[in-house]
């Protein structure tokens, strides 16, 4: 049975320009050079340990990530960062970025977060440079604050004037799609099975995005000890294809 979450409040419709949509599609593309394909978020050990074995168990695992794990927490961190950029609030940005860098339960999950964030900023800064993005990233690097992945996406989208609603949906779609790709390769499953899972997660992604858009740092919280455990076990896994 598909798990659901309570919707807090609907987001008002926000426009997105063709150029903004083009940028967002480019940044969230599987081909964007952040190395997302190298991370399974603990799924590799979960498959070896018999916890994720088929289409249904993979879908339920990813639902847990989106509802109770980094999918939900990172969405809140992204939203708060995006609002800080919009409002020009340097204090809020620093506070959120520091928290985002610490909000990981294992060394591998921290690596996954930090490496993708750094690669994302490097790629966007090289291909879509803007003075505002340079200003915000310089503010964090000068104070030696790590730019995590959700913060990096928020900095780029906020600096480009891309709506929060579209950014959150695209970000969560990317998270889900990457985990599905890892599961499809590891279990293994057919590509059509992967697309079925992605379709089944559409409603949940929309709900998490809507909730996150109106939440604050006070709403942060997670309840995924099994994911943290599989990630920790993955560090000692003898044969590995993925970095997490």
Coordinates of N, CA and C in Angstrom, one line a residue:
X1 N 0.8 -1.2 0.0 CA 0.0 0.0 0.0 C 0.9 1.2 0.0
X2 N 0.6 2.2 -0.9 CA 1.4 3.4 -1.0 C 1.1 4.3 0.3
X3 N 2.2 4.8 0.9 CA 2.2 5.7 2.0 C 1.8 7.1 1.5
X4 N 1.1 7.8 2.4 CA 0.7 9.2 2.0 C 1.1 10.1 3.2
X5 N 1.2 11.4 2.9 CA 1.4 12.3 4.0 C 0.3 13.4 3.9
X6 N 0.1 14.1 5.0 CA -0.9 15.1 5.1 C -0.4 16.4 4.4
X7 N -1.2 16.9 3.6 CA -0.9 18.1 2.9 C -1.1 19.3 3.8
X8 N -0.2 20.2 3.9 CA -0.3 21.3 4.8 C -1.1 22.5 4.1
X9 N -0.7 22.9 3.0 CA -1.4 23.9 2.3 C -1.0 23.9 0.8
X10 N -1.9 24.2 -0.1 CA -1.5 24.2 -1.5 C -0.6 25.4 -1.8
X11 N 0.3 25.3 -2.7 CA 1.1 26.4 -3.1 C 0.4 27.1 -4.2
X12 N 0.4 28.5 -4.2 CA -0.2 29.2 -5.3 C 0.6 28.9 -6.6
X13 N -0.1 29.0 -7.7 CA 0.6 28.7 -9.0 C 1.6 29.8 -9.3
X14 N 2.8 29.4 -9.7 CA 3.9 30.3 -10.0 C 4.3 30.1 -11.4
X15 N 4.5 31.2 -12.1 CA 4.9 31.1 -13.5 C 6.4 30.7 -13.6
X16 N 6.7 30.1 -14.7 CA 8.1 29.9 -15.1 C 8.3 30.2 -16.5
X17 N 9.4 30.9 -16.8 CA 9.7 31.3 -18.2 C 10.2 30.1 -19.0
X18 N 10.2 30.2 -20.3 CA 10.8 29.1 -21.1 C 12.3 29.0 -20.8
X19 N 13.0 30.1 -20.6 CA 14.4 30.0 -20.3 C 14.7 29.4 -18.9
X20 N 13.8 29.7 -17.9 CA 13.9 29.2 -16.6 C 13.7 27.7 -16.6
X21 N 12.6 27.3 -17.4 CA 12.3 25.8 -17.5 C 13.5 25.1 -18.2
X22 N 14.1 25.7 -19.2 CA 15.2 25.1 -19.9 C 16.4 24.9 -18.9
X23 N 16.7 25.9 -18.1 CA 17.8 25.8 -17.1 C 17.4 24.7 -16.1
X24 N 16.2 24.6 -15.6 CA 15.9 23.7 -14.6 C 15.9 22.2 -15.1
X25 N 15.5 22.1 -16.4 CA 15.5 20.7 -17.0 C 17.0 20.3 -17.2
X26 N 17.8 21.3 -17.5 CA 19.3 21.0 -17.7 C 19.9 20.6 -16.4
X27 N 19.7 21.3 -15.4 CA 20.3 21.1 -14.1 C 19.8 19.8 -13.4
X28 N 18.6 19.4 -13.7 CA 18.1 18.2 -13.0 C 18.2 17.0 -14.0
X29 N 18.8 17.2 -15.1 CA 19.0 16.1 -16.1 C 19.9 15.0 -15.5
X30 N 19.7 13.7 -15.8 CA 20.6 12.7 -15.4 C 22.0 12.9 -16.0
X31 N 22.1 13.7 -17.0 CA 23.4 13.9 -17.6 C 24.2 15.1 -17.1
X32 N 23.6 15.8 -16.1 CA 24.3 16.9 -15.5 C 25.4 16.4 -14.7
X33 N 26.6 17.0 -14.8 CA 27.8 16.3 -14.2 C 28.0 16.5 -12.7
X34 N 27.2 15.9 -12.0 CA 27.3 15.9 -10.5 C 27.6 14.5 -9.9
X35 N 27.7 13.5 -10.8 CA 28.0 12.2 -10.4 C 26.9 11.5 -9.6
X36 N 25.6 11.8 -9.8 CA 24.5 11.3 -9.1 C 24.4 9.7 -9.3
X37 N 24.8 9.3 -10.5 CA 24.7 7.9 -10.8 C 25.6 7.0 -9.9
X38 N 26.5 7.6 -9.2 CA 27.5 6.8 -8.3 C 27.0 6.6 -6.9
X39 N 25.8 7.1 -6.6 CA 25.3 7.1 -5.2 C 24.0 6.3 -5.2
X40 N 23.9 5.4 -4.2 CA 22.6 4.6 -4.1 C 21.9 4.9 -2.8
X41 N 22.4 5.7 -1.9 CA 21.8 6.2 -0.7 C 21.4 5.0 0.2
X42 N 22.3 4.0 0.2 CA 22.1 2.8 1.1 C 21.4 1.7 0.4
X43 N 20.9 1.9 -0.8 CA 20.1 0.8 -1.5 C 21.0 -0.3 -1.8
X44 N 22.3 -0.1 -2.1 CA 23.1 -1.2 -2.5 C 23.2 -2.3 -1.4
X45 N 23.4 -1.8 -0.2 CA 23.4 -2.8 0.9 C 22.1 -3.4 1.2
X46 N 21.0 -2.6 1.1 CA 19.7 -3.1 1.3 C 19.3 -4.2 0.3
X47 N 19.8 -4.1 -0.9 CA 19.6 -5.2 -1.9 C 20.4 -6.4 -1.5
X48 N 21.6 -6.2 -1.1 CA 22.4 -7.4 -0.7 C 21.9 -8.0 0.6
X49 N 21.3 -7.2 1.5 CA 20.8 -7.7 2.7 C 19.3 -8.3 2.6
X50 N 18.8 -8.3 1.4 CA 17.4 -8.8 1.2 C 16.3 -7.9 1.6
X51 N 16.6 -6.6 1.8 CA 15.5 -5.7 2.2 C 14.8 -5.1 1.0
X52 N 15.5 -4.9 -0.1 CA 15.0 -4.4 -1.3 C 15.2 -5.4 -2.4
X53 N 14.1 -6.1 -2.8 CA 14.3 -7.2 -3.7 C 13.5 -7.2 -5.0
X54 N 12.5 -6.3 -5.1 CA 11.6 -6.2 -6.2 C 11.1 -4.8 -6.4
X55 N 10.2 -4.7 -7.3 CA 9.6 -3.4 -7.7 C 8.9 -2.8 -6.5
X56 N 8.1 -3.6 -5.8 CA 7.3 -3.0 -4.7 C 8.2 -2.6 -3.5
X57 N 9.2 -3.4 -3.1 CA 10.0 -3.0 -2.0 C 10.9 -1.8 -2.4
X58 N 11.3 -1.7 -3.6 CA 12.1 -0.5 -4.0 C 11.2 0.8 -3.9
X59 N 10.0 0.7 -4.4 CA 9.1 1.8 -4.3 C 8.8 2.2 -2.9
X60 N 8.6 1.3 -2.0 CA 8.4 1.6 -0.6 C 9.6 2.2 0.1
X61 N 10.8 1.7 -0.3 CA 12.0 2.3 0.2 C 12.2 3.8 -0.2
X62 N 11.9 4.1 -1.4 CA 12.0 5.4 -1.9 C 10.9 6.3 -1.3
X63 N 9.8 5.8 -1.1 CA 8.7 6.5 -0.4 C 9.2 7.0 1.0
X64 N 9.9 6.1 1.7 CA 10.4 6.4 3.0 C 11.4 7.5 2.9
X65 N 12.3 7.5 1.9 CA 13.3 8.5 1.7 C 12.6 9.9 1.5
X66 N 11.5 9.9 0.7 CA 10.8 11.1 0.4 C 10.0 11.7 1.5
X67 N 9.4 10.8 2.3 CA 8.5 11.2 3.4 C 9.2 11.5 4.7
X68 N 10.1 10.6 5.0 CA 10.7 10.7 6.4 C 12.2 10.9 6.4
X69 N 12.8 10.9 5.2 CA 14.3 10.9 5.1 C 14.8 12.2 4.5
X70 N 15.9 12.1 3.7 CA 16.5 13.3 3.2 C 15.7 13.9 2.1
X71 N 14.8 13.2 1.5 CA 13.9 13.9 0.5 C 13.1 15.0 1.1
X72 N 12.5 14.7 2.3 CA 11.7 15.7 2.9 C 12.6 16.8 3.6
X73 N 13.6 16.4 4.3 CA 14.5 17.4 5.0 C 15.2 18.3 4.0
X74 N 15.7 17.7 2.9 CA 16.4 18.5 1.9 C 15.5 19.5 1.2
X75 N 14.2 19.1 1.0 CA 13.3 20.0 0.4 C 13.0 21.2 1.3
X76 N 12.9 21.0 2.6 CA 12.8 22.1 3.5 C 14.0 23.0 3.4
X77 N 15.2 22.4 3.5 CA 16.4 23.2 3.4 C 16.5 24.0 2.1
X78 N 16.1 23.3 1.0 CA 16.1 24.0 -0.3 C 15.2 25.2 -0.2
X79 N 14.0 25.0 0.3 CA 13.0 26.1 0.3 C 13.4 27.3 1.2
X80 N 14.0 27.0 2.3 CA 14.5 28.0 3.2 C 15.6 28.8 2.6
X81 N 16.5 28.1 1.9 CA 17.6 28.7 1.2 C 17.1 29.6 0.1
X82 N 16.2 29.1 -0.7 CA 15.6 29.8 -1.8 C 15.0 31.1 -1.3
X83 N 14.3 31.1 -0.2 CA 13.7 32.3 0.4 C 14.7 33.3 0.9
X84 N 15.8 32.7 1.4 CA 16.9 33.6 1.9 C 17.5 34.4 0.7
X85 N 17.7 33.7 -0.4 CA 18.2 34.3 -1.7 C 17.2 35.4 -2.1
X86 N 16.0 35.0 -2.2 CA 15.0 36.0 -2.6 C 14.9 37.2 -1.8
X87 N 15.1 37.0 -0.4 CA 15.0 38.2 0.5 C 16.4 38.9 0.7
X88 N 17.4 38.3 0.2 CA 18.8 38.8 0.4 C 19.2 38.7 1.8
X89 N 18.8 37.6 2.5 CA 19.1 37.4 3.9 C 20.3 36.6 4.1
X90 N 21.5 37.2 4.3 CA 22.7 36.5 4.5 C 22.8 35.6 5.7
X91 N 22.2 36.1 6.8 CA 22.2 35.4 8.1 C 21.4 34.1 7.9
X92 N 20.2 34.2 7.3 CA 19.4 33.0 7.1 C 20.1 32.0 6.2
X93 N 20.8 32.5 5.2 CA 21.5 31.6 4.3 C 22.6 30.8 5.0
X94 N 23.4 31.6 5.8 CA 24.5 30.9 6.5 C 24.0 29.9 7.5
X95 N 23.0 30.2 8.2 CA 22.4 29.3 9.2 C 21.9 28.0 8.5
X96 N 21.2 28.2 7.4 CA 20.6 27.0 6.7 C 21.7 26.2 6.1
X97 N 22.7 26.8 5.5 CA 23.8 26.1 4.8 C 24.6 25.3 5.8
X98 N 24.8 25.9 7.0 CA 25.5 25.1 8.0 C 24.7 23.9 8.5
X99 N 23.5 24.1 8.7 CA 22.6 23.0 9.1 C 22.5 21.9 8.1
X100 N 22.4 22.3 6.8 CA 22.3 21.4 5.7 C 23.6 20.5 5.6
X101 N 24.7 21.1 5.9 CA 26.0 20.4 5.8 C 26.1 19.3 6.9
X102 N 25.4 19.5 8.0 CA 25.5 18.6 9.2 C 24.3 17.6 9.2
X103 N 23.3 17.8 8.4 CA 22.1 17.0 8.5 C 22.3 15.6 7.7
X104 N 23.3 14.9 8.1 CA 23.5 13.5 7.5 C 23.9 12.6 8.6
X105 N 23.4 11.3 8.5 CA 23.6 10.4 9.6 C 24.9 9.6 9.4
X106 N 25.5 9.5 8.3 CA 26.7 8.7 8.1 C 27.7 9.4 7.2
X107 N 28.9 8.9 7.2 CA 30.0 9.6 6.4 C 29.7 9.5 4.9
X108 N 29.1 8.4 4.5 CA 28.9 8.2 3.0 C 27.7 9.1 2.6
X109 N 26.7 9.3 3.4 CA 25.6 10.2 3.1 C 26.1 11.6 3.1
X110 N 27.0 12.0 4.0 CA 27.6 13.3 4.0 C 28.4 13.5 2.7
X111 N 29.2 12.5 2.3 CA 29.9 12.6 1.0 C 29.0 12.8 -0.2
X112 N 27.9 12.0 -0.2 CA 27.0 12.1 -1.3 C 26.4 13.6 -1.4
X113 N 26.1 14.1 -0.3 CA 25.5 15.5 -0.2 C 26.5 16.6 -0.6
X114 N 27.7 16.5 0.0 CA 28.7 17.5 -0.3 C 29.3 17.5 -1.7
X115 N 29.6 16.3 -2.1 CA 30.3 16.1 -3.4 C 29.3 16.6 -4.6
X116 N 28.0 16.2 -4.5 CA 27.1 16.6 -5.5 C 26.9 18.2 -5.4
X117 N 26.8 18.7 -4.2 CA 26.7 20.1 -4.1 C 27.8 20.9 -4.7
X118 N 29.0 20.5 -4.5 CA 30.2 21.2 -5.0 C 30.2 21.0 -6.5
X119 N 29.9 19.8 -7.0 CA 29.9 19.6 -8.5 C 28.8 20.4 -9.2
X120 N 27.7 20.5 -8.5 CA 26.6 21.3 -9.1 C 26.9 22.8 -9.2
X121 N 27.5 23.3 -8.1 CA 27.9 24.7 -8.2 C 28.9 25.0 -9.3
X122 N 29.9 24.1 -9.4 CA 31.0 24.2 -10.4 C 30.4 24.2 -11.8
X123 N 29.4 23.3 -12.0 CA 28.9 23.2 -13.4 C 28.0 24.3 -13.7
X124 N 27.1 24.8 -12.8 CA 26.3 25.9 -13.1 C 27.1 27.2 -13.2
X125 N 28.1 27.4 -12.4 CA 28.9 28.6 -12.5 C 29.7 28.7 -13.8
X126 N 30.0 27.5 -14.3 CA 30.8 27.5 -15.6 C 29.9 27.7 -16.8
X127 N 28.7 27.2 -16.7 CA 27.8 27.2 -17.9 C 26.8 28.3 -17.8
X128 N 26.3 28.6 -16.6 CA 25.2 29.7 -16.4 C 25.7 30.7 -15.4
X129 N 26.8 31.3 -15.5 CA 27.3 32.2 -14.5 C 26.4 33.5 -14.4
X130 N 26.2 33.9 -13.1 CA 25.5 35.1 -12.8 C 26.2 35.8 -11.7
X131 N 26.2 37.1 -11.6 CA 26.8 37.8 -10.5 C 26.2 37.5 -9.2
X132 N 24.8 37.2 -9.2 CA 24.2 36.9 -7.9 C 24.6 35.5 -7.4
X133 N 24.7 34.6 -8.3 CA 25.1 33.2 -7.9 C 26.5 33.3 -7.3
X134 N 27.4 34.0 -8.0 CA 28.8 34.2 -7.5 C 28.8 34.8 -6.2
X135 N 28.0 35.8 -6.0 CA 27.9 36.5 -4.7 C 27.6 35.5 -3.5
X136 N 26.5 34.7 -3.7 CA 26.0 33.8 -2.7 C 27.0 32.7 -2.4
X137 N 27.6 32.1 -3.5 CA 28.5 31.1 -3.3 C 29.8 31.6 -2.6
X138 N 30.2 32.8 -3.0 CA 31.4 33.4 -2.4 C 31.2 33.6 -0.9
X139 N 30.0 34.1 -0.5 CA 29.7 34.3 0.9 C 29.9 33.1 1.7
X140 N 29.5 31.9 1.2 CA 29.6 30.7 1.9 C 31.0 30.1 1.9
X141 N 31.7 30.2 0.8 CA 33.1 29.7 0.7 C 34.0 30.5 1.6
X142 N 33.8 31.8 1.6 CA 34.7 32.7 2.4 C 34.6 32.4 3.9
X143 N 33.4 31.9 4.3 CA 33.2 31.5 5.7 C 33.4 30.0 6.0
X144 N 33.9 29.3 4.9 CA 34.2 27.9 5.0 C 33.0 27.1 5.3
X145 N 31.8 27.4 4.8 CA 30.6 26.7 4.9 C 30.4 25.8 3.7
X146 N 30.3 24.5 3.9 CA 30.1 23.6 2.8 C 28.7 23.9 2.1
X147 N 28.8 23.9 0.8 CA 27.6 24.1 0.0 C 27.0 22.7 -0.4
X148 N 26.0 22.2 0.4 CA 25.4 20.9 0.2 C 24.5 21.0 -1.1
X149 N 24.1 19.8 -1.5 CA 23.3 19.7 -2.8 C 22.0 20.5 -2.8
X150 N 21.1 20.3 -1.8 CA 19.9 21.1 -1.8 C 20.2 22.6 -1.7
X151 N 21.2 23.0 -1.0 CA 21.5 24.5 -0.9 C 22.0 24.9 -2.3
X152 N 22.8 24.1 -2.9 CA 23.4 24.5 -4.2 C 22.3 24.7 -5.2
X153 N 21.3 23.8 -5.3 CA 20.2 23.9 -6.2 C 19.4 25.2 -5.9
X154 N 19.1 25.5 -4.6 CA 18.4 26.6 -4.2 C 19.1 27.9 -4.6
X155 N 20.4 27.9 -4.4 CA 21.2 29.1 -4.8 C 21.1 29.4 -6.3
X156 N 21.2 28.4 -7.1 CA 21.2 28.5 -8.6 C 19.8 28.9 -9.0
X157 N 18.8 28.3 -8.5 CA 17.4 28.6 -8.9 C 16.9 29.9 -8.4
X158 N 17.3 30.2 -7.2 CA 16.9 31.6 -6.6 C 17.6 32.7 -7.4
X159 N 18.9 32.5 -7.7 CA 19.6 33.5 -8.4 C 19.1 33.7 -9.8
X160 N 18.6 32.6 -10.4 CA 18.0 32.7 -11.8 C 16.6 33.1 -11.8
X161 N 15.9 33.3 -10.6 CA 14.5 33.7 -10.6 C 13.6 32.6 -10.9
X162 N 14.0 31.4 -10.8 CA 13.1 30.2 -11.1 C 12.3 30.0 -9.8
X163 N 11.0 29.7 -10.0 CA 10.0 29.6 -8.9 C 10.4 28.4 -8.0
X164 N 10.0 28.6 -6.7 CA 10.3 27.6 -5.7 C 9.5 26.3 -6.0
X165 N 8.2 26.5 -6.4 CA 7.4 25.3 -6.7 C 8.0 24.4 -7.8
X166 N 8.4 25.0 -8.8 CA 9.0 24.2 -9.9 C 10.4 23.6 -9.5
X167 N 11.1 24.4 -8.7 CA 12.4 23.9 -8.3 C 12.3 22.7 -7.4
X168 N 11.4 22.8 -6.4 CA 11.2 21.7 -5.5 C 10.7 20.4 -6.2
X169 N 9.8 20.6 -7.1 CA 9.3 19.4 -7.9 C 10.4 18.8 -8.7
X170 N 11.1 19.6 -9.4 CA 12.2 19.1 -10.2 C 13.3 18.4 -9.3
X171 N 13.6 19.0 -8.2 CA 14.6 18.4 -7.3 C 14.1 17.0 -6.8
X172 N 12.9 16.9 -6.3 CA 12.4 15.7 -5.8 C 12.3 14.6 -6.9
X173 N 11.9 15.0 -8.0 CA 11.8 14.1 -9.2 C 13.2 13.5 -9.4
X174 N 14.2 14.4 -9.4 CA 15.6 14.0 -9.6 C 16.1 13.0 -8.5
X175 N 15.7 13.3 -7.3 CA 16.1 12.3 -6.2 C 15.4 11.0 -6.4
X176 N 14.1 11.0 -6.7 CA 13.4 9.7 -6.9 C 14.0 9.0 -8.1
X177 N 14.2 9.7 -9.2 CA 14.7 9.0 -10.4 C 16.1 8.4 -10.2
X178 N 16.9 9.1 -9.5 CA 18.3 8.6 -9.3 C 18.2 7.3 -8.4
X179 N 17.4 7.3 -7.4 CA 17.3 6.1 -6.5 C 16.7 4.9 -7.3
X180 N 15.7 5.3 -8.1 CA 15.1 4.2 -9.0 C 16.2 3.6 -9.9
X181 N 16.9 4.5 -10.5 CA 18.0 4.0 -11.4 C 19.0 3.1 -10.7
X182 N 19.3 3.4 -9.4 CA 20.2 2.6 -8.7 C 19.6 1.2 -8.4
X183 N 18.3 1.3 -8.0 CA 17.6 0.0 -7.7 C 17.4 -0.9 -9.0
X184 N 17.1 -0.2 -10.1 CA 17.0 -1.0 -11.3 C 18.3 -1.7 -11.7
X185 N 19.4 -1.1 -11.5 CA 20.7 -1.7 -11.8 C 21.1 -2.8 -10.8
X186 N 20.7 -2.6 -9.5 CA 21.2 -3.5 -8.5 C 20.3 -4.7 -8.3
X187 N 19.0 -4.6 -8.4 CA 18.1 -5.8 -8.1 C 18.3 -7.0 -8.9
X188 N 18.3 -6.9 -10.3 CA 17.9 -5.8 -11.2 C 16.5 -5.9 -11.6
X189 N 16.0 -4.8 -12.1 CA 14.6 -4.6 -12.7 C 14.7 -4.1 -14.1
X190 N 13.6 -4.3 -14.8 CA 13.5 -3.7 -16.2 C 13.3 -2.2 -16.1
X191 N 13.6 -1.6 -17.2 CA 13.4 -0.1 -17.3 C 11.9 0.3 -17.1
X192 N 11.0 -0.5 -17.6 CA 9.6 -0.2 -17.5 C 9.2 -0.3 -16.1
X193 N 9.7 -1.2 -15.3 CA 9.4 -1.3 -13.9 C 9.8 0.0 -13.2
X194 N 11.0 0.5 -13.6 CA 11.5 1.8 -13.0 C 10.5 2.9 -13.3
X195 N 10.0 2.9 -14.5 CA 9.1 4.0 -14.9 C 7.7 3.9 -14.2
X196 N 7.3 2.6 -13.9 CA 6.1 2.5 -13.1 C 6.3 3.0 -11.7
X197 N 7.4 2.8 -11.1 CA 7.7 3.3 -9.8 C 7.7 4.9 -9.8
X198 N 8.3 5.4 -10.8 CA 8.4 6.9 -11.0 C 7.0 7.5 -11.1
X199 N 6.1 6.8 -11.9 CA 4.7 7.3 -12.1 C 4.0 7.2 -10.8
X200 N 4.2 6.1 -10.0 CA 3.5 5.9 -8.7 C 3.9 6.9 -7.7
X201 N 5.1 7.5 -7.8 CA 5.6 8.5 -6.8 C 5.2 9.9 -7.2
X202 N 4.5 10.1 -8.3 CA 4.2 11.4 -8.8 C 3.4 12.2 -7.7
X203 N 2.3 11.6 -7.2 CA 1.5 12.3 -6.2 C 2.3 12.6 -4.9
X204 N 3.1 11.7 -4.5 CA 3.9 11.9 -3.3 C 4.9 13.0 -3.4
X205 N 5.5 13.1 -4.6 CA 6.5 14.1 -4.9 C 5.8 15.5 -4.8
X206 N 4.6 15.6 -5.4 CA 3.8 16.8 -5.4 C 3.5 17.2 -4.0
X207 N 3.1 16.3 -3.1 CA 2.7 16.6 -1.8 C 3.9 17.1 -0.9
X208 N 5.0 16.4 -1.1 CA 6.2 16.8 -0.3 C 6.7 18.2 -0.8
X209 N 6.6 18.4 -2.1 CA 7.0 19.8 -2.6 C 6.1 20.9 -2.0
X210 N 4.8 20.6 -2.0 CA 3.8 21.6 -1.5 C 4.1 21.9 0.0
X211 N 4.3 20.8 0.7 CA 4.5 21.0 2.2 C 5.8 21.7 2.4
X212 N 6.9 21.3 1.7 CA 8.2 21.9 2.0 C 8.2 23.4 1.7
X213 N 7.4 23.8 0.7 CA 7.5 25.2 0.3 C 7.0 26.2 1.4
X214 N 6.2 25.7 2.3 CA 5.7 26.6 3.4 C 6.3 26.3 4.7
X215 N 7.2 25.4 4.8 CA 7.8 25.0 6.1 C 9.1 25.7 6.4
X216 N 9.5 25.6 7.6 CA 10.7 26.3 8.1 C 11.7 25.4 8.7
X217 N 12.8 25.9 9.2 CA 13.8 25.0 9.8 C 13.2 24.3 11.1
X218 N 12.2 24.9 11.7 CA 11.6 24.3 12.9 C 10.9 23.0 12.5
X219 N 10.5 22.8 11.3 CA 9.8 21.6 10.8 C 10.8 20.5 10.4
X220 N 12.1 20.7 10.5 CA 13.0 19.6 10.1 C 12.9 18.4 11.1
X221 N 13.1 17.3 10.5 CA 13.1 16.1 11.3 C 13.1 14.9 10.4
X222 N 13.6 13.8 10.8 CA 13.6 12.5 10.0 C 13.5 11.3 10.9
X223 N 13.1 10.2 10.3 CA 12.8 9.0 11.1 C 13.1 7.8 10.1
X224 N 14.4 7.7 9.7 CA 14.8 6.6 8.8 C 16.1 5.9 9.4
X225 N 16.0 5.4 10.5 CA 17.2 4.7 11.1 C 17.7 3.6 10.2
X226 N 16.8 2.9 9.5 CA 17.2 1.8 8.7 C 18.0 2.2 7.5
X227 N 17.7 3.4 6.9 CA 18.5 3.9 5.8 C 19.9 4.3 6.3
X228 N 19.9 5.0 7.5 CA 21.2 5.3 8.1 C 22.0 4.0 8.3
X229 N 21.3 3.0 8.8 CA 22.0 1.7 9.1 C 22.6 1.1 7.9
X230 N 21.8 1.0 6.8 CA 22.3 0.4 5.6 C 23.4 1.2 5.0
X231 N 23.3 2.5 5.1 CA 24.4 3.4 4.6 C 25.7 3.1 5.4
X232 N 25.6 2.9 6.7 CA 26.8 2.6 7.6 C 27.3 1.3 7.2
X233 N 26.4 0.3 7.0 CA 26.9 -1.0 6.6 C 27.6 -1.0 5.2
X234 N 27.1 -0.2 4.4 CA 27.6 -0.1 3.0 C 29.1 0.3 3.1
X235 N 29.5 1.1 4.1 CA 30.9 1.5 4.2 C 31.8 0.3 4.3
X236 N 31.3 -0.8 4.9 CA 32.1 -2.0 5.1 C 31.8 -3.1 4.1
X237 N 30.9 -2.8 3.2 CA 30.5 -3.9 2.2 C 31.7 -4.3 1.3
X238 N 31.9 -5.5 1.1 CA 33.1 -6.0 0.5 C 33.1 -5.6 -1.0
X239 N 32.0 -5.9 -1.7 CA 32.0 -5.6 -3.1 C 30.9 -4.5 -3.4
X240 N 31.4 -3.4 -4.0 CA 30.5 -2.2 -4.1 C 30.6 -1.7 -5.5
X241 N 29.4 -1.3 -6.0 CA 29.4 -0.5 -7.3 C 29.2 1.0 -7.0
X242 N 28.6 1.3 -5.9 CA 28.2 2.7 -5.6 C 29.1 3.3 -4.5
X243 N 29.1 4.6 -4.4 CA 29.9 5.3 -3.3 C 29.0 5.4 -2.0
X244 N 27.8 5.2 -2.1 CA 26.9 5.3 -0.9 C 25.8 4.3 -1.0

